[in-house]
Amino acid sequence: MVAEGSGNERICDKVRSASTLILSGADLDADNCRRIARAKGGSSFNLDVQEMVYLAGYDNDEVDEYLVFEGRFSSIEAAMSYRQGRSSTYWNEVQMTLLHTEQFFNRIGQLPEFGTSEDRAEMNAVKWVPRQQRLWIPPEERSL
């Protein structure tokens, strides 16, 4: 899900297929993971962006300020208005911008129940690489 949501194929290097008596994991392997990450390109509809952001320690004010600073909204009031009235557009902006920042990347290892201490050590050894992307125009500038 992380590879799908981020479009980052490198995450798939550690994916291994596993099955239980009830569920088959035959389709869940590194190659399929890469195909999904490539196809989705960071636009998963299954990713709970809001929950991820809150678990990473952000609050609404901090996210609003970030979106305004990055030019995704013209003002704090506009960001707040979208968060409250058009939340899917607001959280899509967060997914497409904040989740790809080094600031967010550095908080991943701090997420509750991220994994074992070995997982956290491995995550801390990963170097952040900026993702090249072309963003849509800011929501306030879009025509209906």
Coordinates of N, CA and C in Angstrom, one line a residue:
M1 N 0.8 -1.2 0.0 CA 0.0 0.0 0.0 C 0.9 1.3 0.0
V2 N 2.0 1.2 0.7 CA 2.9 2.4 0.7 C 3.5 2.6 -0.6
A3 N 3.9 1.6 -1.3 CA 4.5 1.7 -2.6 C 3.4 2.2 -3.6
E4 N 2.2 1.7 -3.5 CA 1.1 2.1 -4.4 C 0.8 3.6 -4.1
G5 N 0.7 4.0 -2.8 CA 0.3 5.3 -2.5 C 1.4 6.4 -2.8
S6 N 2.6 6.0 -2.7 CA 3.7 6.9 -3.0 C 4.3 6.9 -4.4
G7 N 4.0 5.8 -5.1 CA 4.6 5.6 -6.4 C 6.0 5.3 -6.4
N8 N 6.6 4.9 -5.2 CA 8.0 4.6 -5.0 C 8.2 3.1 -5.2
E9 N 8.8 2.7 -6.3 CA 9.1 1.3 -6.6 C 10.1 0.7 -5.7
R10 N 11.0 1.5 -5.2 CA 12.1 1.0 -4.4 C 11.6 0.3 -3.1
I11 N 10.5 0.8 -2.6 CA 9.9 0.1 -1.4 C 9.6 -1.3 -1.7
C12 N 9.4 -1.7 -2.9 CA 9.0 -3.1 -3.3 C 10.2 -4.1 -3.1
D13 N 11.4 -3.6 -3.0 CA 12.6 -4.4 -2.9 C 12.5 -5.4 -1.7
K14 N 11.8 -5.0 -0.7 CA 11.7 -5.9 0.5 C 10.4 -6.7 0.6
V15 N 9.5 -6.6 -0.4 CA 8.2 -7.3 -0.4 C 8.5 -8.8 -0.7
R16 N 7.9 -9.6 0.1 CA 7.9 -11.1 -0.1 C 6.5 -11.6 -0.1
S17 N 6.3 -12.6 -0.9 CA 5.0 -13.2 -1.0 C 4.8 -14.1 0.3
A18 N 3.6 -14.0 0.8 CA 3.2 -14.9 2.0 C 1.8 -15.2 1.9
S19 N 1.4 -16.4 2.3 CA 0.0 -16.9 2.2 C -0.3 -17.5 3.6
T20 N -1.6 -17.5 3.8 CA -2.2 -18.2 5.0 C -3.1 -19.3 4.5
L21 N -3.7 -20.0 5.4 CA -4.7 -21.1 5.0 C -5.9 -20.5 4.3
I22 N -6.2 -19.3 4.6 CA -7.4 -18.7 4.1 C -7.1 -17.8 2.9
L23 N -6.0 -17.1 2.9 CA -5.7 -16.1 1.8 C -4.4 -16.4 1.1
S24 N -4.4 -16.3 -0.2 CA -3.2 -16.5 -1.0 C -2.5 -15.2 -1.2
G25 N -1.2 -15.2 -1.0 CA -0.4 -14.0 -1.3 C 0.4 -14.2 -2.5
A26 N 0.0 -15.1 -3.4 CA 0.7 -15.4 -4.6 C 0.9 -14.1 -5.5
D27 N -0.1 -13.2 -5.5 CA 0.0 -12.0 -6.3 C 0.7 -10.9 -5.6
L28 N 1.1 -11.1 -4.4 CA 1.8 -10.0 -3.6 C 3.3 -10.3 -3.5
D29 N 4.0 -10.0 -4.6 CA 5.4 -10.1 -4.6 C 6.1 -8.9 -5.1
A30 N 7.4 -8.8 -5.1 CA 8.1 -7.6 -5.4 C 7.8 -7.1 -6.9
D31 N 7.7 -8.0 -7.8 CA 7.5 -7.6 -9.2 C 6.1 -7.0 -9.4
N32 N 5.1 -7.6 -8.8 CA 3.7 -7.1 -8.8 C 3.6 -5.7 -8.1
C33 N 4.3 -5.6 -7.0 CA 4.4 -4.4 -6.2 C 4.9 -3.3 -7.1
R34 N 6.0 -3.5 -7.8 CA 6.6 -2.5 -8.7 C 5.6 -2.1 -9.8
R35 N 4.9 -3.1 -10.4 CA 3.9 -2.8 -11.4 C 2.8 -1.8 -10.9
I36 N 2.3 -2.2 -9.7 CA 1.2 -1.4 -9.0 C 1.8 0.0 -8.7
A37 N 3.0 0.1 -8.2 CA 3.5 1.4 -7.8 C 3.7 2.3 -9.1
R38 N 4.2 1.7 -10.2 CA 4.4 2.4 -11.4 C 3.0 2.8 -12.0
A39 N 2.1 1.9 -12.0 CA 0.7 2.2 -12.6 C 0.0 3.3 -11.8
K40 N 0.1 3.2 -10.5 CA -0.7 4.2 -9.7 C 0.1 5.5 -9.7
G41 N 1.4 5.5 -9.6 CA 2.2 6.7 -9.6 C 1.9 7.7 -8.5
G42 N 1.5 7.1 -7.3 CA 1.3 8.0 -6.2 C -0.1 8.5 -6.0
S43 N -1.0 7.8 -6.6 CA -2.4 8.3 -6.5 C -3.4 7.2 -6.0
S44 N -3.0 6.6 -4.9 CA -3.8 5.5 -4.3 C -5.1 6.1 -3.7
F45 N -6.2 5.4 -4.0 CA -7.4 5.8 -3.4 C -7.7 5.1 -2.0
N46 N -6.8 4.2 -1.7 CA -6.9 3.5 -0.4 C -6.1 4.1 0.7
L47 N -5.3 5.1 0.5 CA -4.4 5.6 1.4 C -5.2 6.6 2.3
D48 N -5.1 6.4 3.6 CA -5.7 7.3 4.6 C -4.8 8.4 4.9
V49 N -4.7 9.4 4.0 CA -3.7 10.5 4.1 C -3.9 11.3 5.4
Q50 N -5.1 11.6 5.8 CA -5.4 12.4 7.0 C -4.9 11.6 8.2
E51 N -5.1 10.4 8.3 CA -4.7 9.6 9.5 C -3.1 9.5 9.5
M52 N -2.5 9.3 8.3 CA -1.1 9.3 8.2 C -0.4 10.6 8.7
V53 N -1.0 11.7 8.3 CA -0.5 13.0 8.6 C -0.6 13.2 10.1
Y54 N -1.7 12.9 10.7 CA -1.9 13.1 12.1 C -1.0 12.1 12.9
L55 N -0.9 10.9 12.5 CA 0.1 10.0 13.2 C 1.5 10.4 13.1
A56 N 1.8 11.2 12.0 CA 3.2 11.7 11.9 C 3.4 13.0 12.8
G57 N 2.4 13.4 13.5 CA 2.5 14.5 14.4 C 2.1 15.9 13.9
Y58 N 1.5 15.9 12.7 CA 1.1 17.2 12.2 C -0.3 17.5 12.8
D59 N -0.6 18.8 12.9 CA -1.9 19.2 13.2 C -2.5 20.0 12.1
N60 N -3.8 20.4 12.1 CA -4.4 21.1 11.0 C -3.8 22.4 10.7
D61 N -3.4 23.2 11.7 CA -2.8 24.5 11.5 C -1.4 24.3 10.7
E62 N -0.6 23.3 11.1 CA 0.7 23.1 10.5 C 0.5 22.7 9.0
V63 N -0.5 21.9 8.8 CA -0.7 21.4 7.4 C -1.3 22.6 6.5
D64 N -2.2 23.4 7.1 CA -2.7 24.6 6.4 C -1.6 25.5 6.0
E65 N -0.7 25.8 7.0 CA 0.4 26.7 6.8 C 1.4 26.2 5.7
Y66 N 1.6 24.9 5.7 CA 2.5 24.3 4.7 C 1.9 24.5 3.3
L67 N 0.6 24.2 3.2 CA -0.1 24.3 1.9 C -0.1 25.7 1.4
V68 N -0.2 26.7 2.3 CA -0.2 28.1 1.9 C 1.2 28.5 1.5
F69 N 2.2 28.1 2.3 CA 3.6 28.4 2.0 C 4.0 27.8 0.6
E70 N 3.5 26.6 0.2 CA 3.8 26.0 -1.0 C 3.0 26.5 -2.2
G71 N 2.1 27.5 -1.9 CA 1.3 28.0 -3.0 C 0.1 27.2 -3.4
R72 N -0.3 26.2 -2.6 CA -1.4 25.4 -3.0 C -2.8 26.0 -2.6
F73 N -2.7 26.9 -1.7 CA -3.9 27.8 -1.3 C -3.4 29.2 -1.1
S74 N -4.3 30.2 -1.3 CA -3.9 31.6 -1.3 C -3.8 32.1 0.2
S75 N -4.5 31.4 1.1 CA -4.5 31.9 2.5 C -4.8 30.8 3.4
I76 N -4.6 31.0 4.7 CA -4.9 30.0 5.7 C -6.4 29.8 5.7
E77 N -7.2 30.9 5.5 CA -8.6 30.8 5.5 C -9.1 29.9 4.3
A78 N -8.5 30.1 3.2 CA -8.8 29.2 2.0 C -8.5 27.8 2.3
A79 N -7.4 27.5 2.8 CA -7.0 26.1 3.2 C -8.0 25.5 4.1
M80 N -8.3 26.3 5.2 CA -9.2 25.8 6.2 C -10.6 25.5 5.6
S81 N -11.0 26.4 4.7 CA -12.3 26.3 4.0 C -12.4 25.0 3.2
Y82 N -11.3 24.7 2.4 CA -11.3 23.5 1.7 C -11.2 22.3 2.6
R83 N -10.4 22.3 3.7 CA -10.3 21.2 4.6 C -11.7 20.9 5.2
Q84 N -12.5 21.9 5.5 CA -13.8 21.7 6.1 C -14.9 21.4 5.1
G85 N -14.9 22.1 3.9 CA -16.0 21.9 2.9 C -15.7 21.1 1.7
R86 N -14.4 20.9 1.4 CA -14.1 20.1 0.2 C -12.9 19.3 0.6
S87 N -13.1 18.4 1.6 CA -11.9 17.7 2.2 C -11.2 16.8 1.3
S88 N -11.9 16.2 0.3 CA -11.2 15.3 -0.6 C -10.1 16.1 -1.5
T89 N -10.5 17.3 -1.9 CA -9.6 18.1 -2.6 C -8.4 18.5 -1.7
Y90 N -8.7 18.9 -0.5 CA -7.7 19.3 0.5 C -6.7 18.2 0.7
W91 N -7.2 17.0 1.1 CA -6.3 15.9 1.4 C -5.6 15.4 0.2
N92 N -6.1 15.6 -1.0 CA -5.4 15.2 -2.2 C -4.2 16.1 -2.4
E93 N -4.4 17.4 -2.1 CA -3.2 18.4 -2.1 C -2.1 17.9 -1.1
V94 N -2.6 17.5 0.1 CA -1.6 17.1 1.1 C -0.9 15.8 0.5
Q95 N -1.6 14.9 0.0 CA -1.0 13.7 -0.5 C 0.0 14.0 -1.6
M96 N -0.3 14.9 -2.5 CA 0.5 15.2 -3.7 C 1.7 16.0 -3.3
T97 N 1.7 16.7 -2.2 CA 2.8 17.6 -1.8 C 3.5 17.2 -0.5
L98 N 2.8 17.3 0.6 CA 3.4 17.1 1.9 C 4.0 15.7 2.0
L99 N 3.3 14.7 1.5 CA 3.8 13.3 1.7 C 5.0 13.0 0.9
H100 N 5.4 13.9 0.0 CA 6.6 13.7 -0.8 C 7.8 14.6 -0.3
T101 N 7.6 15.2 0.9 CA 8.7 16.1 1.3 C 9.7 15.3 2.2
E102 N 10.8 15.9 2.3 CA 11.8 15.3 3.2 C 11.4 15.4 4.7
Q103 N 10.7 16.5 5.0 CA 10.1 16.7 6.3 C 9.2 15.5 6.7
F104 N 8.3 15.1 5.9 CA 7.4 14.0 6.2 C 8.2 12.7 6.2
F105 N 9.1 12.5 5.2 CA 9.9 11.3 5.2 C 10.7 11.1 6.5
N106 N 11.2 12.2 7.1 CA 11.9 12.0 8.3 C 11.1 11.7 9.5
R107 N 9.8 11.8 9.4 CA 8.9 11.4 10.4 C 8.3 10.0 10.3
I108 N 8.6 9.3 9.2 CA 8.0 8.0 9.0 C 8.5 7.0 10.1
G109 N 9.7 7.0 10.4 CA 10.2 6.1 11.4 C 9.7 6.3 12.8
Q110 N 9.1 7.5 13.0 CA 8.5 7.9 14.3 C 7.0 7.5 14.4
L111 N 6.4 7.0 13.3 CA 5.0 6.6 13.3 C 4.8 5.5 14.4
P112 N 3.7 5.5 15.1 CA 3.4 4.5 16.1 C 3.4 3.1 15.4
E113 N 4.0 2.1 16.0 CA 4.0 0.8 15.5 C 4.5 0.7 14.1
F114 N 5.6 1.5 13.8 CA 6.2 1.5 12.5 C 6.7 0.1 12.2
G115 N 7.3 -0.6 13.1 CA 7.9 -1.9 12.9 C 8.8 -2.2 14.0
T116 N 9.6 -3.2 13.8 CA 10.6 -3.6 14.8 C 11.7 -2.5 14.9
S117 N 12.6 -2.7 15.9 CA 13.7 -1.7 16.0 C 14.6 -1.9 14.8
E118 N 14.7 -3.1 14.2 CA 15.5 -3.3 13.0 C 14.9 -2.6 11.8
D119 N 13.5 -2.6 11.7 CA 12.9 -1.9 10.7 C 13.1 -0.4 10.8
R120 N 13.1 0.1 12.0 CA 13.3 1.6 12.2 C 14.8 1.9 11.9
A121 N 15.7 1.0 12.2 CA 17.1 1.3 11.9 C 17.3 1.3 10.4
E122 N 16.6 0.3 9.7 CA 16.8 0.3 8.3 C 16.1 1.5 7.6
M123 N 15.0 1.9 8.1 CA 14.3 3.1 7.6 C 15.2 4.4 7.8
N124 N 15.9 4.5 9.0 CA 16.7 5.6 9.2 C 18.0 5.6 8.3
A125 N 18.3 4.5 7.7 CA 19.4 4.4 6.8 C 19.1 4.8 5.4
V126 N 17.8 4.8 5.1 CA 17.3 5.2 3.7 C 17.5 6.7 3.5
K127 N 18.0 7.0 2.4 CA 18.2 8.5 2.1 C 17.0 8.9 1.3
W128 N 16.5 10.1 1.7 CA 15.4 10.7 1.0 C 15.8 11.2 -0.4
V129 N 15.0 10.9 -1.4 CA 15.3 11.4 -2.8 C 14.0 12.2 -3.2
P130 N 14.1 13.4 -3.6 CA 12.9 14.2 -4.1 C 12.3 13.5 -5.2
R131 N 11.0 13.5 -5.2 CA 10.2 12.9 -6.3 C 9.9 14.0 -7.3
Q132 N 10.2 13.7 -8.6 CA 9.8 14.7 -9.6 C 8.4 14.5 -10.0
Q133 N 7.6 15.6 -9.9 CA 6.2 15.5 -10.3 C 5.8 16.9 -10.8
R134 N 4.7 16.8 -11.6 CA 4.1 18.0 -12.1 C 2.7 18.1 -11.5
L135 N 2.5 19.1 -10.7 CA 1.3 19.3 -9.9 C 0.2 20.0 -10.8
W136 N -1.0 19.7 -10.5 CA -2.1 20.4 -11.1 C -2.1 21.9 -10.6
I137 N -2.8 22.7 -11.2 CA -2.9 24.1 -10.7 C -3.6 24.0 -9.3
P138 N -3.4 25.0 -8.5 CA -4.0 25.0 -7.2 C -5.5 25.0 -7.3
P139 N -6.2 24.4 -6.3 CA -7.6 24.2 -6.3 C -8.4 25.5 -6.6
E140 N -8.0 26.6 -5.9 CA -8.7 27.8 -6.1 C -8.7 28.4 -7.5
E141 N -7.7 27.9 -8.3 CA -7.6 28.4 -9.6 C -8.3 27.5 -10.7
R142 N -8.8 26.4 -10.3 CA -9.4 25.5 -11.2 C -10.8 25.9 -11.5
S143 N -11.2 25.7 -12.7 CA -12.6 26.0 -13.1 C -13.4 24.8 -13.0
L144 N -14.7 24.9 -12.7 CA -15.6 23.8 -12.6 C -16.0 23.2 -13.9

